[in-house]
PDB file of C-alpha atoms in Angstrom:
ATOM      1  CA  ARG A   1     132.895 216.426  54.827  1.00 45.00           C
ATOM      2  CA  HIS A   2     135.299 214.009  52.265  1.00 46.00           C
ATOM      3  CA  PHE A   3     134.504 210.860  50.691  1.00 46.00           C
ATOM      4  CA  GLY A   4     137.400 208.133  51.789  1.00 49.00           C
ATOM      5  CA  SER A   5     137.048 209.780  55.246  1.00 50.00           C
ATOM      6  CA  THR A   6     134.853 207.812  58.504  1.00 52.00           C
ATOM      7  CA  SER A   7     133.021 209.861  61.107  1.00 51.00           C
ATOM      8  CA  ALA A   8     132.489 208.427  64.738  1.00 48.00           C
ATOM      9  CA  THR A   9     128.810 208.176  64.138  1.00 48.00           C
ATOM     10  CA  ASP A  10     129.464 205.904  61.310  1.00 50.00           C
ATOM     11  CA  VAL A  11     132.213 203.582  64.047  1.00 45.00           C
ATOM     12  CA  GLU A  12     129.272 204.038  65.797  1.00 48.00           C
ATOM     13  CA  LEU A  13     126.326 202.755  63.756  1.00 44.00           C
ATOM     14  CA  THR A  14     128.747 200.155  62.368  1.00 47.00           C
ATOM     15  CA  GLY A  15     129.557 198.643  65.815  1.00 49.00           C
ATOM     16  CA  ALA A  16     126.015 198.799  66.514  1.00 46.00           C
ATOM     17  CA  GLN A  17     124.964 196.894  63.889  1.00 47.00           C
ATOM     18  CA  SER A  18     127.289 194.363  64.444  1.00 45.00           C
ATOM     19  CA  GLN A  19     125.981 193.653  68.263  1.00 48.00           C
ATOM     20  CA  GLN A  20     122.724 193.137  66.728  1.00 48.00           C
ATOM     21  CA  SER A  21     123.516 190.508  64.084  1.00 47.00           C
ATOM     22  CA  PRO A  22     122.885 187.612  65.340  1.00 50.00           C
ATOM     23  CA  ALA A  23     125.622 184.749  65.301  1.00 47.00           C
ATOM     24  CA  PRO A  24     125.699 181.852  62.418  1.00 50.00           C
ATOM     25  CA  SER A  25     123.435 179.301  63.536  1.00 53.00           C
ATOM     26  CA  GLN A  26     125.457 175.718  63.990  1.00 62.00           C
ATOM     27  CA  SER A  27     123.833 172.976  63.626  1.00 68.00           C
ATOM     28  CA  PRO A  28     123.907 170.439  65.723  1.00 73.00           C
ATOM     29  CA  THR A  29     126.290 167.597  65.987  1.00 85.00           C
ATOM     30  CA  PHE A  30     125.670 163.215  65.603  1.00 77.00           C
ATOM     31  CA  GLY A  31     125.590 162.467  69.224  1.00 80.00           C
ATOM     32  CA  ALA A  32     122.971 165.675  70.052  1.00 82.00           C
ATOM     33  CA  THR A  33     120.844 164.745  67.254  1.00 81.00           C
ATOM     34  CA  LEU A  34     121.225 160.881  68.558  1.00 82.00           C
ATOM     35  CA  GLN A  35     120.465 161.801  71.954  1.00 83.00           C
ATOM     36  CA  ALA A  36     117.759 164.059  71.358  1.00 84.00           C
ATOM     37  CA  TRP A  37     115.772 161.250  69.260  1.00 81.00           C
ATOM     38  CA  TYR A  38     116.854 158.965  71.887  1.00 83.00           C
ATOM     39  CA  ARG A  39     114.516 161.782  75.098  1.00 86.00           C
ATOM     40  CA  GLU A  40     111.052 161.568  71.920  1.00 83.00           C
ATOM     41  CA  LEU A  41     110.950 158.535  71.595  1.00 85.00           C
ATOM     42  CA  PHE A  42     111.732 155.957  74.842  1.00 86.00           C
ATOM     43  CA  HIS A  43     110.824 159.269  77.680  1.00 84.00           C
ATOM     44  CA  GLY A  44     108.391 161.043  75.259  1.00 82.00           C
ATOM     45  CA  PRO A  45     104.347 161.185  74.744  1.00 85.00           C
ATOM     46  CA  GLU A  46     104.541 158.383  72.198  1.00 88.00           C
ATOM     47  CA  LYS A  47     106.857 155.767  73.996  1.00 90.00           C
ATOM     48  CA  ASN A  48     104.615 153.343  75.156  1.00 91.00           C
ATOM     49  CA  ALA A  49     103.784 153.374  71.085  1.00 91.00           C
ATOM     50  CA  VAL A  50     107.617 153.220  70.299  1.00 93.00           C
ATOM     51  CA  ARG A  51     108.156 150.037  72.777  1.00 93.00           C
ATOM     52  CA  ALA A  52     104.946 148.118  71.408  1.00 93.00           C
ATOM     53  CA  ALA A  53     106.677 148.283  67.013  1.00 94.00           C
ATOM     54  CA  LEU A  54     109.665 147.222  68.942  1.00 95.00           C
ATOM     55  CA  GLY A  55     108.421 144.395  70.874  1.00 95.00           C
ATOM     56  CA  LEU A  56     106.244 142.933  68.368  1.00 95.00           C
ATOM     57  CA  ALA A  57     109.456 143.417  65.326  1.00 95.00           C
ATOM     58  CA  ILE A  58     111.310 141.120  67.866  1.00 94.00           C
ATOM     59  CA  PHE A  59     108.274 138.813  68.810  1.00 94.00           C
ATOM     60  CA  ASN A  60     107.680 138.939  64.683  1.00 93.00           C
ATOM     61  CA  GLN A  61     111.404 137.273  63.845  1.00 90.00           C
ATOM     62  CA  PHE A  62     111.592 135.623  67.490  1.00 89.00           C
ATOM     63  CA  SER A  63     108.425 133.263  66.973  1.00 88.00           C
ATOM     64  CA  GLY A  64     110.720 131.487  64.345  1.00 85.00           C
ATOM     65  CA  SER A  65     108.383 132.439  61.145  1.00 85.00           C
ATOM     66  CA  THR A  66     111.285 133.395  58.651  1.00 84.00           C
ATOM     67  CA  ALA A  67     113.427 130.460  59.976  1.00 84.00           C
ATOM     68  CA  ILE A  68     110.643 128.086  59.535  1.00 86.00           C
ATOM     69  CA  THR A  69     110.299 128.662  55.767  1.00 85.00           C
ATOM     70  CA  ASN A  70     114.587 128.614  55.334  1.00 84.00           C
ATOM     71  CA  TYR A  71     114.979 125.850  57.484  1.00 85.00           C
ATOM     72  CA  ALA A  72     111.673 123.472  56.070  1.00 86.00           C
ATOM     73  CA  VAL A  73     113.994 121.118  53.642  1.00 86.00           C
ATOM     74  CA  GLU A  74     116.438 120.490  55.967  1.00 86.00           C
ATOM     75  CA  VAL A  75     113.668 119.324  58.591  1.00 86.00           C
ATOM     76  CA  LEU A  76     113.047 116.545  56.040  1.00 87.00           C
ATOM     77  CA  ARG A  77     116.783 115.794  56.564  1.00 85.00           C
ATOM     78  CA  GLU A  78     116.538 115.694  59.972  1.00 82.00           C
ATOM     79  CA  ILE A  79     113.236 113.120  60.132  1.00 83.00           C
ATOM     80  CA  GLY A  80     114.594 111.297  57.210  1.00 82.00           C
ATOM     81  CA  MET A  81     114.398 111.502  53.775  1.00 81.00           C
ATOM     82  CA  THR A  82     117.199 111.653  51.218  1.00 80.00           C
ATOM     83  CA  ASP A  83     115.252 112.643  48.593  1.00 81.00           C
ATOM     84  CA  ASN A  84     115.664 116.266  48.091  1.00 81.00           C
ATOM     85  CA  LYS A  85     113.855 117.136  44.932  1.00 85.00           C
ATOM     86  CA  LYS A  86     110.679 115.787  47.187  1.00 84.00           C
ATOM     87  CA  ALA A  87     111.769 117.549  50.421  1.00 84.00           C
ATOM     88  CA  ILE A  88     111.546 121.197  48.479  1.00 86.00           C
ATOM     89  CA  LEU A  89     108.224 119.796  46.806  1.00 86.00           C
ATOM     90  CA  LEU A  90     106.898 118.996  50.095  1.00 83.00           C
ATOM     91  CA  SER A  91     107.908 122.298  51.939  1.00 83.00           C
ATOM     92  CA  SER A  92     106.383 124.431  49.241  1.00 85.00           C
ATOM     93  CA  GLY A  93     103.565 123.942  50.579  1.00 85.00           C
ATOM     94  CA  ILE A  94     104.614 126.046  53.330  1.00 88.00           C
ATOM     95  CA  SER A  95     104.809 128.968  51.058  1.00 86.00           C
ATOM     96  CA  PHE A  96     101.710 128.104  49.778  1.00 90.00           C
ATOM     97  CA  ALA A  97      99.774 128.120  53.339  1.00 91.00           C
ATOM     98  CA  LYS A  98     101.211 131.829  53.214  1.00 90.00           C
ATOM     99  CA  LEU A  99      99.740 132.878  50.808  1.00 92.00           C
ATOM    100  CA  VAL A 100      96.763 131.582  51.589  1.00 93.00           C
ATOM    101  CA  GLY A 101      97.023 133.252  54.858  1.00 92.00           C
ATOM    102  CA  ILE A 102      97.783 136.767  53.602  1.00 91.00           C
ATOM    103  CA  VAL A 103      94.439 136.626  51.867  1.00 92.00           C
ATOM    104  CA  VAL A 104      92.638 135.514  54.084  1.00 91.00           C
ATOM    105  CA  SER A 105      94.129 138.485  56.841  1.00 90.00           C
ATOM    106  CA  MET A 106      93.248 141.522  53.819  1.00 88.00           C
ATOM    107  CA  PHE A 107      89.165 140.422  54.352  1.00 88.00           C
ATOM    108  CA  LEU A 108      89.500 140.394  58.153  1.00 89.00           C
ATOM    109  CA  VAL A 109      91.952 142.259  59.827  1.00 86.00           C
ATOM    110  CA  ASP A 110      89.711 145.910  58.742  1.00 83.00           C
ATOM    111  CA  SER A 111      86.830 143.677  58.117  1.00 79.00           C
ATOM    112  CA  VAL A 112      85.575 141.465  60.945  1.00 77.00           C
ATOM    113  CA  VAL A 113      87.803 140.889  63.051  1.00 83.00           C
ATOM    114  CA  GLY A 114      90.429 143.477  63.575  1.00 86.00           C
ATOM    115  CA  ARG A 115      94.602 144.279  64.411  1.00 90.00           C
ATOM    116  CA  ARG A 116      94.698 142.589  68.320  1.00 91.00           C
ATOM    117  CA  PRO A 117      92.568 139.547  68.215  1.00 92.00           C
ATOM    118  CA  LEU A 118      94.085 138.608  64.850  1.00 93.00           C
ATOM    119  CA  LEU A 119      98.075 138.921  66.512  1.00 95.00           C
ATOM    120  CA  ILE A 120      96.619 137.374  69.529  1.00 95.00           C
ATOM    121  CA  GLY A 121      95.065 133.810  67.824  1.00 95.00           C
ATOM    122  CA  GLY A 122      98.087 133.855  65.779  1.00 95.00           C
ATOM    123  CA  GLY A 123     100.183 134.038  68.452  1.00 95.00           C
ATOM    124  CA  LEU A 124      98.372 131.150  69.827  1.00 96.00           C
ATOM    125  CA  GLY A 125      98.263 129.029  67.317  1.00 95.00           C
ATOM    126  CA  MET A 126     102.031 129.555  66.269  1.00 95.00           C
ATOM    127  CA  SER A 127     102.704 128.147  69.978  1.00 95.00           C
ATOM    128  CA  ALA A 128     100.487 124.626  69.071  1.00 95.00           C
ATOM    129  CA  MET A 129     101.978 124.449  65.968  1.00 94.00           C
ATOM    130  CA  MET A 130     105.187 124.669  67.323  1.00 92.00           C
ATOM    131  CA  VAL A 131     104.570 122.284  69.429  1.00 93.00           C
ATOM    132  CA  LEU A 132     102.751 119.633  66.907  1.00 93.00           C
ATOM    133  CA  LEU A 133     106.229 120.925  64.669  1.00 91.00           C
ATOM    134  CA  THR A 134     108.543 119.162  67.822  1.00 90.00           C
ATOM    135  CA  VAL A 135     106.450 116.212  68.616  1.00 91.00           C
ATOM    136  CA  GLY A 136     106.590 115.741  64.250  1.00 90.00           C
ATOM    137  CA  ILE A 137     110.007 116.071  64.843  1.00 88.00           C
ATOM    138  CA  GLU A 138     110.606 113.168  68.007  1.00 88.00           C
ATOM    139  CA  ILE A 139     108.674 110.233  66.011  1.00 90.00           C
ATOM    140  CA  GLN A 140     109.979 111.275  62.882  1.00 89.00           C
ATOM    141  CA  SER A 141     106.915 111.414  60.748  1.00 90.00           C
ATOM    142  CA  ILE A 142     106.743 113.828  57.404  1.00 89.00           C
ATOM    143  CA  PRO A 143     103.248 114.177  57.114  1.00 90.00           C
ATOM    144  CA  LEU A 144     103.050 115.328  61.058  1.00 92.00           C
ATOM    145  CA  VAL A 145     105.648 118.267  59.978  1.00 90.00           C
ATOM    146  CA  ILE A 146     104.717 119.506  57.039  1.00 91.00           C
ATOM    147  CA  LEU A 147     101.096 119.544  58.236  1.00 93.00           C
ATOM    148  CA  ALA A 148     102.527 121.290  61.616  1.00 92.00           C
ATOM    149  CA  GLU A 149     105.072 123.851  59.456  1.00 91.00           C
ATOM    150  CA  SER A 150     102.215 124.739  57.336  1.00 93.00           C
ATOM    151  CA  LEU A 151      99.847 125.339  59.749  1.00 94.00           C
ATOM    152  CA  TYR A 152     102.134 127.394  61.297  1.00 94.00           C
ATOM    153  CA  MET A 153     102.894 129.529  58.518  1.00 93.00           C
ATOM    154  CA  LEU A 154      98.819 130.245  57.490  1.00 94.00           C
ATOM    155  CA  SER A 155      98.653 131.198  61.515  1.00 94.00           C
ATOM    156  CA  PHE A 156     101.161 133.646  61.126  1.00 95.00           C
ATOM    157  CA  ALA A 157     100.273 134.471  57.795  1.00 94.00           C
ATOM    158  CA  VAL A 158      97.352 135.229  59.198  1.00 94.00           C
ATOM    159  CA  SER A 159      98.267 137.700  61.966  1.00 94.00           C
ATOM    160  CA  TRP A 160     101.598 139.685  61.945  1.00 93.00           C
ATOM    161  CA  ALA A 161     102.813 138.702  58.680  1.00 91.00           C
ATOM    162  CA  GLY A 162     100.852 141.521  57.801  1.00 90.00           C
ATOM    163  CA  ILE A 163      98.803 143.696  60.800  1.00 92.00           C
ATOM    164  CA  PHE A 164     102.882 144.320  61.829  1.00 93.00           C
ATOM    165  CA  TRP A 165     103.114 146.536  58.665  1.00 93.00           C
ATOM    166  CA  VAL A 166      99.497 147.594  59.447  1.00 91.00           C
ATOM    167  CA  LEU A 167     100.071 149.227  63.151  1.00 93.00           C
ATOM    168  CA  MET A 168     103.456 151.019  62.004  1.00 93.00           C
ATOM    169  CA  SER A 169     101.169 153.061  60.057  1.00 89.00           C
ATOM    170  CA  GLU A 170      98.611 153.806  62.674  1.00 89.00           C
ATOM    171  CA  ILE A 171      99.721 154.103  66.037  1.00 90.00           C
ATOM    172  CA  PHE A 172     103.051 157.162  64.905  1.00 90.00           C
ATOM    173  CA  SER A 173     102.895 160.809  65.141  1.00 87.00           C
ATOM    174  CA  MET A 174     103.903 162.393  61.532  1.00 88.00           C
ATOM    175  CA  ARG A 175     106.765 163.744  64.007  1.00 89.00           C
ATOM    176  CA  ILE A 176     108.419 160.044  64.925  1.00 90.00           C
ATOM    177  CA  LYS A 177     107.072 158.178  61.695  1.00 91.00           C
ATOM    178  CA  ALA A 178     109.464 158.062  59.361  1.00 91.00           C
ATOM    179  CA  VAL A 179     112.663 157.232  62.378  1.00 92.00           C
ATOM    180  CA  ALA A 180     109.986 155.351  64.908  1.00 93.00           C
ATOM    181  CA  VAL A 181     109.222 152.579  61.469  1.00 94.00           C
ATOM    182  CA  SER A 182     113.161 153.034  60.326  1.00 94.00           C
ATOM    183  CA  LEU A 183     114.125 151.919  64.067  1.00 94.00           C
ATOM    184  CA  ALA A 184     110.955 148.998  64.544  1.00 94.00           C
ATOM    185  CA  THR A 185     112.041 147.442  61.045  1.00 95.00           C
ATOM    186  CA  SER A 186     115.883 146.917  61.452  1.00 95.00           C
ATOM    187  CA  VAL A 187     115.211 145.452  64.643  1.00 94.00           C
ATOM    188  CA  LEU A 188     112.657 143.226  62.704  1.00 94.00           C
ATOM    189  CA  PHE A 189     115.481 142.623  60.422  1.00 92.00           C
ATOM    190  CA  ALA A 190     118.143 142.428  63.217  1.00 93.00           C
ATOM    191  CA  GLY A 191     115.807 139.869  64.921  1.00 90.00           C
ATOM    192  CA  GLY A 192     115.779 137.836  61.646  1.00 88.00           C
ATOM    193  CA  ALA A 193     118.694 136.785  61.473  1.00 89.00           C
ATOM    194  CA  ILE A 194     119.560 135.896  65.300  1.00 91.00           C
ATOM    195  CA  ALA A 195     115.945 133.576  64.609  1.00 89.00           C
ATOM    196  CA  ASN A 196     117.661 132.386  62.089  1.00 87.00           C
ATOM    197  CA  ILE A 197     121.111 130.987  63.762  1.00 89.00           C
ATOM    198  CA  LEU A 198     119.034 130.037  67.157  1.00 87.00           C
ATOM    199  CA  TYR A 199     116.358 128.243  65.296  1.00 86.00           C
ATOM    200  CA  HIS A 200     119.555 125.964  63.256  1.00 83.00           C
ATOM    201  CA  VAL A 201     121.785 125.658  66.089  1.00 87.00           C
ATOM    202  CA  LEU A 202     118.488 123.832  68.036  1.00 84.00           C
ATOM    203  CA  LEU A 203     117.824 122.305  65.329  1.00 79.00           C
ATOM    204  CA  LYS A 204     120.761 120.477  65.129  1.00 80.00           C
ATOM    205  CA  LYS A 205     121.383 119.649  69.161  1.00 80.00           C
ATOM    206  CA  GLY A 206     118.707 121.451  70.735  1.00 70.00           C
ATOM    207  CA  GLY A 207     116.233 118.536  70.743  1.00 72.00           C
ATOM    208  CA  PRO A 208     112.610 118.785  72.003  1.00 71.00           C
ATOM    209  CA  LEU A 209     114.094 122.039  73.125  1.00 76.00           C
ATOM    210  CA  PHE A 210     114.187 123.440  69.184  1.00 77.00           C
ATOM    211  CA  GLY A 211     110.272 123.796  68.783  1.00 81.00           C
ATOM    212  CA  LEU A 212     109.312 124.397  72.447  1.00 87.00           C
ATOM    213  CA  PHE A 213     111.467 127.604  72.637  1.00 88.00           C
ATOM    214  CA  PHE A 214     109.797 128.467  69.386  1.00 90.00           C
ATOM    215  CA  ALA A 215     106.574 127.108  71.179  1.00 92.00           C
ATOM    216  CA  LEU A 216     107.459 129.454  74.154  1.00 93.00           C
ATOM    217  CA  VAL A 217     107.963 132.593  72.045  1.00 93.00           C
ATOM    218  CA  SER A 218     104.980 132.498  70.134  1.00 94.00           C
ATOM    219  CA  LEU A 219     103.194 132.074  73.630  1.00 95.00           C
ATOM    220  CA  CYS A 220     104.197 135.377  74.955  1.00 95.00           C
ATOM    221  CA  SER A 221     104.324 137.232  71.836  1.00 95.00           C
ATOM    222  CA  ALA A 222     100.275 136.696  72.454  1.00 95.00           C
ATOM    223  CA  VAL A 223     100.691 137.550  76.071  1.00 95.00           C
ATOM    224  CA  PHE A 224     102.257 140.826  74.846  1.00 95.00           C
ATOM    225  CA  VAL A 225     100.039 142.236  72.541  1.00 94.00           C
ATOM    226  CA  TYR A 226      97.488 141.611  74.612  1.00 93.00           C
ATOM    227  CA  VAL A 227      99.016 143.491  77.466  1.00 91.00           C
ATOM    228  CA  PHE A 228     100.723 146.405  75.138  1.00 92.00           C
ATOM    229  CA  VAL A 229      99.000 146.461  72.135  1.00 91.00           C
ATOM    230  CA  PRO A 230      95.316 148.274  71.913  1.00 90.00           C
ATOM    231  CA  GLU A 231      92.782 147.325  69.641  1.00 89.00           C
ATOM    232  CA  THR A 232      93.579 150.415  66.658  1.00 89.00           C
ATOM    233  CA  LYS A 233      91.272 149.614  63.951  1.00 89.00           C
ATOM    234  CA  GLY A 234      88.436 152.194  63.098  1.00 86.00           C
ATOM    235  CA  ARG A 235      90.138 155.214  65.880  1.00 87.00           C
ATOM    236  CA  SER A 236      92.226 157.926  64.849  1.00 86.00           C
ATOM    237  CA  LEU A 237      95.919 158.482  65.149  1.00 84.00           C
ATOM    238  CA  LYS A 238      94.675 160.872  68.695  1.00 86.00           C
ATOM    239  CA  GLU A 239      92.425 157.997  70.097  1.00 88.00           C
ATOM    240  CA  VAL A 240      95.143 155.359  69.489  1.00 87.00           C
ATOM    241  CA  GLN A 241      98.025 157.607  71.303  1.00 84.00           C
ATOM    242  CA  ARG A 242      95.671 157.929  74.423  1.00 85.00           C
ATOM    243  CA  LEU A 243      95.613 153.820  74.876  1.00 86.00           C
ATOM    244  CA  PHE A 244      98.885 153.477  74.084  1.00 85.00           C
ATOM    245  CA  GLU A 245      98.659 155.822  77.543  1.00 79.00           C
ATOM    246  CA  ASN A 246      96.620 153.656  79.560  1.00 76.00           C
ATOM    247  CA  MET A 247      98.238 151.042  78.621  1.00 68.00           C
ATOM    248  CA  GLY A 248     101.045 147.965  79.982  1.00 52.00           C
ATOM    249  CA  PHE A 249     103.841 149.057  82.487  1.00 45.00           C
ATOM    250  CA  VAL A 250     104.370 151.784  81.465  1.00 43.00           C
ATOM    251  CA  ARG A 251     102.106 155.036  82.109  1.00 44.00           C
ATOM    252  CA  VAL A 252     102.503 157.901  80.160  1.00 41.00           C
ATOM    253  CA  ASN A 253     102.127 161.191  82.729  1.00 42.00           C
ATOM    254  CA  GLU A 254      99.632 164.073  82.407  1.00 37.00           C
ATOM    255  CA  SER A 255     102.141 166.747  81.601  1.00 40.00           C
ATOM    256  CA  GLU A 256     103.392 164.282  78.636  1.00 40.00           C
ATOM    257  CA  GLY A 257      98.906 163.405  77.455  1.00 39.00           C
ATOM    258  CA  GLN A 258      99.019 166.765  76.343  1.00 38.00           C
ATOM    259  CA  ARG A 259     101.710 166.491  74.550  1.00 42.00           C
ATOM    260  CA  LEU A 260      99.677 164.606  71.984  1.00 39.00           C
ATOM    261  CA  ILE A 261     101.472 165.190  68.221  1.00 37.00           C
ATOM    262  CA  ASN A 262      98.942 165.377  65.738  1.00 39.00           C
TER     263      ASN A 262
END
C-alpha cells in the first residue's frame, strides 16, 4: 500500500463520519427570540405576574406622581401666584413630603402593614388628594393647593414610590426576571412621559377635569391592586406564583401550574 493512495475503506469511513457529524447550529433570529419571549411572558406560567407588573407600572405614573412634582410651580402660577421664587419655595414642601413618606414606608412595608394594603391605601389617599387639589384650584386657594399636593405626594411615597420596586424583585422567577423587569421599567418611564404631557394639557384646558381625571386613575389603581396583586410579604417565590394563579380574571391552567419555575 502506498501512502499517497486512498482505499475504498477510507472513503467509506470518511463518508460515514461526515454523515454522523451534526450540522452547525444556527442562532435564532431576533424575530424568533421576540416571539418566544412574548409567549413566555404573556402565555406562560407567570403571565399573571407579568400583567400585574405592567399594570402597576402604568398606574404608578398615570396617577400623576411625577407630573405633580414637575408642574407644582406652574399650578401655583395658574391660580395667581406671580412671585416665582416664592412658588419654588412653597412647592419644595412636596419633595419634603416625599422624603417623609419613603422613610415611613421603610418601616411599614415589611413589619406592620405589608405591600398590598399600602398600595390600596396609597391609591385611595392619592385619589382623595387629587379631588382636594381640584377644589383648591377652582377656588384659587394657594394653601389648599400646597396641602393637597403635599399630602398626595406623602400618600404616593408611602406606597407606590418604593413598593413597585419591591414587588418587581419578588414576583418573578430568575428565568424571566431580567426581561420582565426591563419591560415593566420601560412601561413605567413611557407612562411617565405621557402622563406629564397629559397633566400639562389638562391643567391648561381641562378645568376641573384636570384633577378629577387623575383622581379616577388613582382610585382605579387601588381597585387593580385589590383584584390582581396578592400580598407577597413573608412568602416564597413558589407561594407567590401560586397566589398569582388564583388572582384576577386570567387563570393559569393546571398544566401550566405544574411548570412553576424555581
